[in-house]
Short mmCIF file of C-alpha atoms in Angstrom, two decimals:
data_model
loop_
_atom_site.label_atom_id
_atom_site.label_comp_id
_atom_site.label_asym_id
_atom_site.label_seq_id
_atom_site.Cartn_x
_atom_site.Cartn_y
_atom_site.Cartn_z
CA MET A 1 -95.16 -50.80 -113.06
CA ASP A 2 -93.23 -50.11 -116.24
CA LYS A 3 -90.80 -52.95 -117.09
CA ASN A 4 -88.25 -50.38 -118.29
CA TYR A 5 -87.93 -49.21 -114.68
CA TYR A 6 -86.23 -52.51 -113.76
CA ASN A 7 -84.25 -52.63 -116.93
CA ASN A 8 -82.61 -49.30 -116.11
CA LEU A 9 -81.32 -50.56 -112.73
CA THR A 10 -77.62 -51.43 -112.61
CA VAL A 11 -76.52 -53.81 -109.87
CA SER A 12 -72.86 -53.52 -108.92
CA SER A 13 -70.59 -53.84 -105.96
CA SER A 14 -69.54 -50.83 -103.86
CA PRO A 15 -68.16 -48.19 -103.92
CA HIS A 16 -70.86 -46.44 -105.88
CA LEU A 17 -69.07 -43.36 -107.21
CA VAL A 18 -70.25 -40.96 -109.92
CA THR A 19 -67.41 -39.22 -111.73
CA THR A 20 -66.51 -38.19 -115.26
CA LEU A 21 -63.00 -39.62 -114.82
CA ASP A 22 -62.83 -43.15 -116.13
CA THR A 23 -59.96 -45.50 -116.85
CA GLN A 24 -59.49 -44.32 -120.40
CA LYS A 25 -59.25 -40.63 -119.36
CA THR A 26 -56.91 -41.48 -116.51
CA MET A 27 -54.54 -43.42 -118.81
CA LEU A 28 -54.73 -40.60 -121.37
CA MET A 29 -53.54 -38.15 -118.67
CA VAL A 30 -50.59 -40.48 -117.89
CA LEU A 31 -49.65 -40.60 -121.59
CA ILE A 32 -49.78 -36.83 -121.76
CA ALA A 33 -47.55 -36.66 -118.60
CA LEU A 34 -45.04 -38.96 -120.36
CA VAL A 35 -44.70 -36.63 -123.37
CA PRO A 36 -41.93 -34.41 -121.88
CA SER A 37 -39.76 -37.47 -121.09
CA PHE A 38 -40.54 -38.87 -124.50
CA ILE A 39 -39.50 -35.61 -126.21
CA MET A 40 -36.28 -35.50 -124.18
CA SER A 41 -35.50 -39.08 -125.18
CA ILE A 42 -35.71 -38.04 -128.82
CA VAL A 43 -33.56 -34.95 -128.22
CA VAL A 44 -30.94 -36.96 -126.35
CA PHE A 45 -30.92 -40.27 -128.31
CA GLY A 46 -32.47 -39.50 -131.69
CA ALA A 47 -35.22 -41.04 -133.79
CA ARG A 48 -34.69 -44.59 -132.52
CA SER A 49 -36.47 -43.57 -129.34
CA ILE A 50 -39.61 -43.03 -131.42
CA ALA A 51 -39.35 -46.45 -132.98
CA LEU A 52 -38.67 -48.32 -129.79
CA THR A 53 -41.55 -46.58 -127.97
CA ALA A 54 -43.91 -47.31 -130.83
CA ILE A 55 -42.87 -50.99 -130.93
CA CYS A 56 -43.50 -51.37 -127.17
CA ALA A 57 -46.86 -49.57 -127.29
CA ILE A 58 -48.17 -51.40 -130.34
CA SER A 59 -47.01 -54.85 -129.16
CA ALA A 60 -48.54 -54.27 -125.69
CA VAL A 61 -51.88 -53.35 -127.26
CA PHE A 62 -51.69 -56.30 -129.62
CA PHE A 63 -50.93 -58.83 -126.85
CA GLU A 64 -53.84 -57.63 -124.71
CA TRP A 65 -56.22 -57.72 -127.74
CA ALA A 66 -54.97 -61.18 -128.76
CA TYR A 67 -55.31 -62.59 -125.26
CA ASN A 68 -58.83 -61.30 -124.82
CA LYS A 69 -59.75 -62.65 -128.25
CA LEU A 70 -58.25 -66.04 -127.52
CA MET A 71 -59.84 -66.34 -124.10
CA LYS A 72 -63.13 -64.95 -125.36
CA LYS A 73 -63.06 -61.99 -123.00
CA PRO A 74 -64.28 -58.44 -123.55
CA ASP A 75 -61.99 -56.20 -125.50
CA THR A 76 -60.18 -53.87 -123.05
CA VAL A 77 -57.60 -52.20 -125.28
CA LYS A 78 -59.70 -49.07 -125.52
CA ASP A 79 -58.96 -48.17 -121.88
CA LEU A 80 -55.40 -47.35 -122.94
CA SER A 81 -53.84 -49.18 -119.95
CA ALA A 82 -51.89 -51.54 -122.26
CA CYS A 83 -50.58 -48.58 -124.20
CA VAL A 84 -49.43 -46.91 -120.97
CA THR A 85 -47.64 -50.11 -119.89
CA GLY A 86 -45.87 -50.34 -123.20
CA VAL A 87 -44.70 -46.68 -123.17
CA ILE A 88 -43.50 -46.92 -119.54
CA LEU A 89 -41.59 -50.13 -120.36
CA ALA A 90 -39.98 -48.36 -123.34
CA MET A 91 -38.95 -45.41 -121.11
CA ASN A 92 -37.14 -47.93 -118.89
CA LEU A 93 -35.00 -49.28 -121.76
CA PRO A 94 -31.79 -48.11 -123.50
CA SER A 95 -32.61 -46.54 -126.86
CA SER A 96 -30.38 -49.11 -128.56
CA PHE A 97 -32.36 -52.04 -127.16
CA PRO A 98 -33.26 -54.69 -129.81
CA PHE A 99 -36.89 -54.49 -130.89
CA TRP A 100 -37.53 -58.25 -130.62
CA MET A 101 -36.32 -58.27 -127.00
CA ALA A 102 -38.59 -55.34 -126.21
CA ILE A 103 -41.51 -57.33 -127.57
CA ILE A 104 -40.67 -60.13 -125.17
CA GLY A 105 -40.77 -57.59 -122.37
CA THR A 106 -44.23 -56.37 -123.39
CA PHE A 107 -45.43 -59.96 -123.62
CA VAL A 108 -44.31 -60.67 -120.02
CA SER A 109 -45.87 -57.38 -118.85
CA ILE A 110 -49.22 -57.71 -120.57
CA VAL A 111 -49.96 -61.43 -120.87
CA ILE A 112 -48.21 -62.92 -117.83
CA VAL A 113 -48.34 -60.16 -115.22
CA LYS A 114 -51.56 -58.40 -116.25
CA CYS A 115 -53.97 -60.62 -118.20
CA MET A 116 -53.24 -63.97 -116.58
CA PHE A 117 -53.92 -62.46 -113.16
CA GLY A 118 -57.30 -61.26 -114.30
CA GLY A 119 -56.68 -58.02 -116.17
CA LEU A 120 -56.54 -54.41 -115.04
CA GLY A 121 -57.02 -54.00 -111.35
CA ARG A 122 -56.02 -57.55 -110.41
CA ASN A 123 -52.24 -57.70 -111.11
CA ILE A 124 -50.12 -58.10 -107.98
CA ALA A 125 -47.12 -56.14 -109.33
CA ASN A 126 -46.54 -53.26 -111.75
CA PRO A 127 -46.49 -54.95 -115.23
CA ALA A 128 -43.90 -52.59 -116.71
CA ILE A 129 -41.57 -53.00 -113.73
CA VAL A 130 -41.72 -56.82 -113.93
CA GLY A 131 -41.21 -56.69 -117.70
CA ARG A 132 -38.08 -54.54 -117.20
CA ILE A 133 -36.67 -56.84 -114.52
CA VAL A 134 -37.25 -59.93 -116.70
CA LEU A 135 -35.44 -58.24 -119.54
CA LEU A 136 -32.61 -57.17 -117.19
CA LEU A 137 -32.10 -60.70 -115.94
CA SER A 138 -32.56 -62.33 -119.37
CA PHE A 139 -30.62 -59.91 -121.57
CA THR A 140 -28.22 -58.27 -119.12
CA THR A 141 -25.67 -57.14 -121.68
CA GLN A 142 -28.23 -55.41 -123.95
CA MET A 143 -29.98 -53.84 -120.92
CA THR A 144 -26.73 -52.43 -119.58
CA THR A 145 -25.28 -51.20 -122.91
CA TRP A 146 -25.93 -47.49 -122.96
CA PRO A 147 -25.62 -45.42 -126.19
CA VAL A 148 -23.90 -42.12 -125.83
CA THR A 149 -26.05 -39.00 -126.06
CA ARG A 150 -26.15 -36.79 -129.11
CA MET A 151 -24.48 -34.09 -126.97
CA ASP A 152 -21.41 -36.31 -126.55
CA ASN A 153 -18.60 -35.16 -128.86
CA THR A 154 -16.50 -38.31 -128.56
CA ASP A 155 -16.24 -41.03 -131.19
CA ALA A 156 -17.51 -43.66 -128.73
CA THR A 157 -20.86 -45.34 -129.46
CA THR A 158 -21.59 -46.58 -125.90
CA GLY A 159 -20.91 -45.09 -122.52
CA ALA A 160 -21.56 -45.52 -118.77
CA THR A 161 -24.51 -44.17 -116.91
CA ALA A 162 -24.04 -41.83 -113.91
CA LEU A 163 -24.71 -44.74 -111.49
CA GLY A 164 -22.29 -46.93 -113.46
CA ILE A 165 -19.57 -44.33 -112.98
CA LEU A 166 -20.41 -44.02 -109.31
CA SER A 167 -20.04 -47.81 -109.00
CA GLU A 168 -16.50 -47.57 -110.44
CA VAL A 169 -15.71 -44.67 -108.07
CA ALA A 170 -16.85 -46.75 -105.11
CA LYS A 171 -14.50 -49.54 -106.18
CA GLY A 172 -11.63 -47.09 -106.39
CA LYS A 173 -11.25 -47.47 -110.14
CA GLN A 174 -12.21 -43.89 -110.91
CA ASP A 175 -12.03 -40.53 -109.13
CA VAL A 176 -15.03 -38.66 -107.75
CA SER A 177 -14.31 -35.84 -110.22
CA THR A 178 -15.37 -38.15 -113.08
CA LEU A 179 -18.96 -38.13 -111.89
CA PRO A 180 -21.34 -36.09 -114.12
CA ASP A 181 -22.49 -32.83 -112.54
CA ASN A 182 -26.00 -32.57 -111.10
CA LEU A 183 -27.05 -29.90 -113.60
CA SER A 184 -26.36 -32.33 -116.47
CA LEU A 185 -28.51 -34.97 -114.70
CA PHE A 186 -31.25 -32.46 -114.09
CA LEU A 187 -31.41 -31.20 -117.71
CA GLY A 188 -30.81 -34.58 -119.35
CA THR A 189 -27.46 -34.63 -121.14
CA CYS A 190 -26.19 -37.88 -119.58
CA GLY A 191 -26.75 -41.44 -120.77
CA GLY A 192 -29.27 -43.88 -119.32
CA SER A 193 -32.70 -45.31 -119.99
CA MET A 194 -34.82 -43.24 -122.35
CA GLY A 195 -37.20 -41.88 -119.76
CA GLU A 196 -34.86 -41.33 -116.87
CA VAL A 197 -32.27 -38.99 -118.40
CA SER A 198 -33.99 -35.68 -117.75
CA ALA A 199 -35.13 -34.94 -114.22
CA ILE A 200 -36.84 -31.71 -115.23
CA ALA A 201 -38.92 -33.51 -117.90
CA ILE A 202 -40.07 -36.06 -115.33
CA LEU A 203 -40.94 -33.29 -112.84
CA ILE A 204 -43.05 -31.56 -115.44
CA GLY A 205 -44.97 -34.81 -116.17
CA GLY A 206 -45.29 -35.60 -112.42
CA ALA A 207 -46.48 -32.19 -111.57
CA PHE A 208 -49.17 -32.50 -114.27
CA LEU A 209 -50.40 -35.77 -112.79
CA ILE A 210 -50.57 -34.25 -109.33
CA TRP A 211 -52.33 -31.14 -110.62
CA LYS A 212 -54.93 -33.25 -112.38
CA LYS A 213 -55.24 -35.36 -109.18
CA ILE A 214 -54.37 -38.50 -111.09
CA ILE A 215 -51.78 -39.45 -108.50
CA SER A 216 -51.24 -38.51 -104.84
CA PRO A 217 -48.00 -36.61 -104.09
CA ILE A 218 -47.39 -38.77 -101.01
CA ILE A 219 -45.58 -41.69 -102.70
CA PRO A 220 -43.28 -39.70 -105.04
CA VAL A 221 -42.40 -37.08 -102.36
CA SER A 222 -41.68 -39.73 -99.68
CA PHE A 223 -39.73 -41.91 -102.12
CA ILE A 224 -37.55 -39.04 -103.33
CA ALA A 225 -37.14 -37.50 -99.89
CA THR A 226 -36.03 -40.86 -98.45
CA VAL A 227 -33.40 -41.29 -101.18
CA PHE A 228 -32.19 -37.73 -100.47
CA VAL A 229 -31.97 -38.12 -96.65
CA PHE A 230 -30.45 -41.63 -96.82
CA SER A 231 -27.77 -40.37 -99.23
CA LEU A 232 -27.12 -37.25 -97.15
CA ILE A 233 -26.55 -39.29 -93.99
CA TYR A 234 -24.52 -42.03 -95.65
CA TYR A 235 -22.05 -39.70 -97.43
CA ALA A 236 -21.81 -37.41 -94.37
CA ILE A 237 -20.57 -40.46 -92.49
CA VAL A 238 -18.32 -41.76 -95.29
CA GLY A 239 -16.75 -38.33 -95.79
CA GLY A 240 -13.57 -38.28 -97.86
CA ASP A 241 -13.84 -36.69 -101.31
CA TYR A 242 -17.61 -36.95 -101.30
CA ASN A 243 -19.76 -33.85 -100.68
CA ALA A 244 -22.80 -35.20 -98.86
CA PHE A 245 -25.29 -32.59 -100.17
CA ASN A 246 -24.17 -32.96 -103.78
CA MET A 247 -24.27 -36.73 -103.57
CA ALA A 248 -27.79 -36.58 -102.13
CA ILE A 249 -28.95 -34.55 -105.17
CA PHE A 250 -26.96 -36.87 -107.43
CA HIS A 251 -28.80 -39.94 -106.16
CA VAL A 252 -32.17 -38.24 -106.66
CA CYS A 253 -31.49 -37.09 -110.22
CA ALA A 254 -29.45 -40.11 -111.38
CA GLY A 255 -30.99 -43.37 -112.52
CA GLY A 256 -34.68 -44.15 -112.24
CA VAL A 257 -35.63 -42.63 -108.88
CA MET A 258 -37.64 -39.66 -110.35
CA PHE A 259 -39.27 -41.69 -113.09
CA GLY A 260 -40.00 -44.60 -110.82
CA ALA A 261 -41.43 -42.38 -108.10
CA PHE A 262 -43.92 -40.60 -110.34
CA PHE A 263 -44.86 -43.20 -113.01
CA CYS A 264 -44.25 -46.65 -111.53
CA ALA A 265 -44.55 -46.57 -107.75
CA THR A 266 -47.88 -44.67 -107.98
CA ASP A 267 -49.69 -47.46 -109.85
CA TYR A 268 -53.20 -47.64 -108.40
CA VAL A 269 -53.44 -51.38 -108.20
CA THR A 270 -50.09 -52.19 -106.63
CA SER A 271 -49.71 -49.29 -104.18
CA PRO A 272 -51.52 -48.84 -100.83
CA ILE A 273 -54.92 -47.21 -100.53
CA MET A 274 -54.57 -45.12 -97.35
CA SER A 275 -52.35 -42.08 -96.98
CA LYS A 276 -50.30 -43.59 -94.18
CA GLY A 277 -49.83 -46.73 -96.28
CA LYS A 278 -48.64 -44.62 -99.23
CA LEU A 279 -46.10 -42.91 -96.94
CA ILE A 280 -44.77 -46.28 -95.72
CA PHE A 281 -44.66 -47.50 -99.30
CA GLY A 282 -42.68 -44.49 -100.56
CA ILE A 283 -40.20 -44.66 -97.71
CA GLY A 284 -39.78 -48.39 -98.24
CA CYS A 285 -39.04 -47.81 -101.93
CA GLY A 286 -36.42 -45.19 -101.06
CA VAL A 287 -34.66 -47.33 -98.46
CA VAL A 288 -34.50 -50.47 -100.61
CA THR A 289 -33.24 -48.46 -103.59
CA MET A 290 -30.40 -46.99 -101.60
CA VAL A 291 -29.48 -50.26 -99.98
CA ILE A 292 -29.18 -51.89 -103.41
CA ARG A 293 -27.25 -48.92 -104.86
CA ILE A 294 -24.74 -48.79 -102.05
CA TRP A 295 -24.23 -52.34 -100.87
CA CYS A 296 -25.44 -54.73 -103.64
CA SER A 297 -23.96 -55.75 -106.93
CA TYR A 298 -26.44 -53.77 -109.08
CA PRO A 299 -25.70 -50.02 -109.42
CA GLU A 300 -29.46 -49.32 -109.70
CA GLY A 301 -32.22 -50.63 -107.44
CA VAL A 302 -35.39 -48.72 -108.27
CA SER A 303 -37.21 -51.50 -110.18
CA PHE A 304 -36.35 -54.11 -107.51
CA ALA A 305 -37.39 -51.73 -104.79
CA ILE A 306 -40.80 -51.04 -106.32
CA LEU A 307 -41.42 -54.74 -107.00
CA PHE A 308 -40.47 -55.61 -103.40
CA MET A 309 -42.85 -52.99 -102.04
CA ASN A 310 -45.57 -54.16 -104.45
CA MET A 311 -45.39 -57.56 -102.76
CA LEU A 312 -45.79 -55.89 -99.34
CA THR A 313 -48.73 -53.70 -100.40
CA PRO A 314 -51.49 -56.13 -99.23
CA LEU A 315 -49.76 -56.38 -95.83
CA ILE A 316 -49.41 -52.61 -95.58
CA ASP A 317 -53.04 -52.08 -96.48
CA SER A 318 -54.18 -54.69 -94.01
CA LYS A 319 -52.23 -53.21 -91.11
CA VAL A 320 -52.98 -49.56 -91.89
CA ILE A 321 -56.71 -50.02 -92.50
CA ARG A 322 -57.16 -52.15 -89.44
CA ASN A 323 -55.25 -49.61 -87.35
CA TYR A 324 -57.34 -46.80 -88.83
CA TYR A 325 -60.66 -48.24 -87.88
CA CYS A 326 -59.47 -49.56 -84.50
CA LYS A 327 -58.49 -46.04 -83.47
CA GLY A 328 -61.76 -44.54 -84.66
CA GLY A 329 -60.37 -42.80 -87.73
CA ALA A 330 -63.60 -43.28 -89.65
CA LYS A 331 -65.64 -41.65 -86.90
CA LYS A 332 -63.26 -38.65 -86.80
CA ASP A 333 -63.69 -38.22 -90.57
CA GLU A 334 -67.43 -38.24 -90.24
CA LYS A 335 -67.29 -35.43 -87.69
#
């Protein structure tokens, strides 16, 4: 028999899937989906958004290349996953954030969270989310200093985010009327992290990912719906000057709920495999987010919520998959 017959055989572990969609194409789709948010960050905050995004993306790629070179591992930067991590981290930062601090964030995300755990597919938490949390805890002042938008006609250089204002309202220091309207949050004329300011830009990118079947709609829909329902019930009970429906929309559009739901919580590696697991994951993210926003010291809780649920993903997968096969789900699918 021809020796080339054996040389053409590829031995690999299951699953054995044949598809034209590889990691590089998947990450390219994510980068395309991030374009609307990136454009809005430039419109709202100016050219510094371009520089900060470029710094994060380039440093992320460099750190992955350098780590692979140092550890004598195959070069993986061509799969674009490091670039995606860098851009997502940048979108979670204020546009005024110092470049050198952002580089520290990409180092944590790429080297510590991703590469040291074995590379793409082996990290136990979303690298960009961990990078953001480390920066928030290490450089709290810089991470909570928000430049005013270009639409702001005041002479001020910094301002509060929508959730920051809500925190002051909850303490009785400001009136409910000082909250930005939901239309401003939806269109993107309020301050905040670069990628979270415009809900409509995030929706366009998220819809693109769902259309291309890059992500499942289960996690983002359950995440956002949980935040909406939780807010609706809470403010209906609280009453007073709050309009429950308006506040429910406010919590969905304000902060990082939309961006986190579509671009961070849907990470393949750190989110559950099964549909039921994805639903539990999304609901968990929404509940933890609202608990932190309402009762904890931080006005925002999306990053912590996603990280917390990342830690529970193995447990969720274990329970859901075991329950699925014990009840004969696999046999039903075969029929």
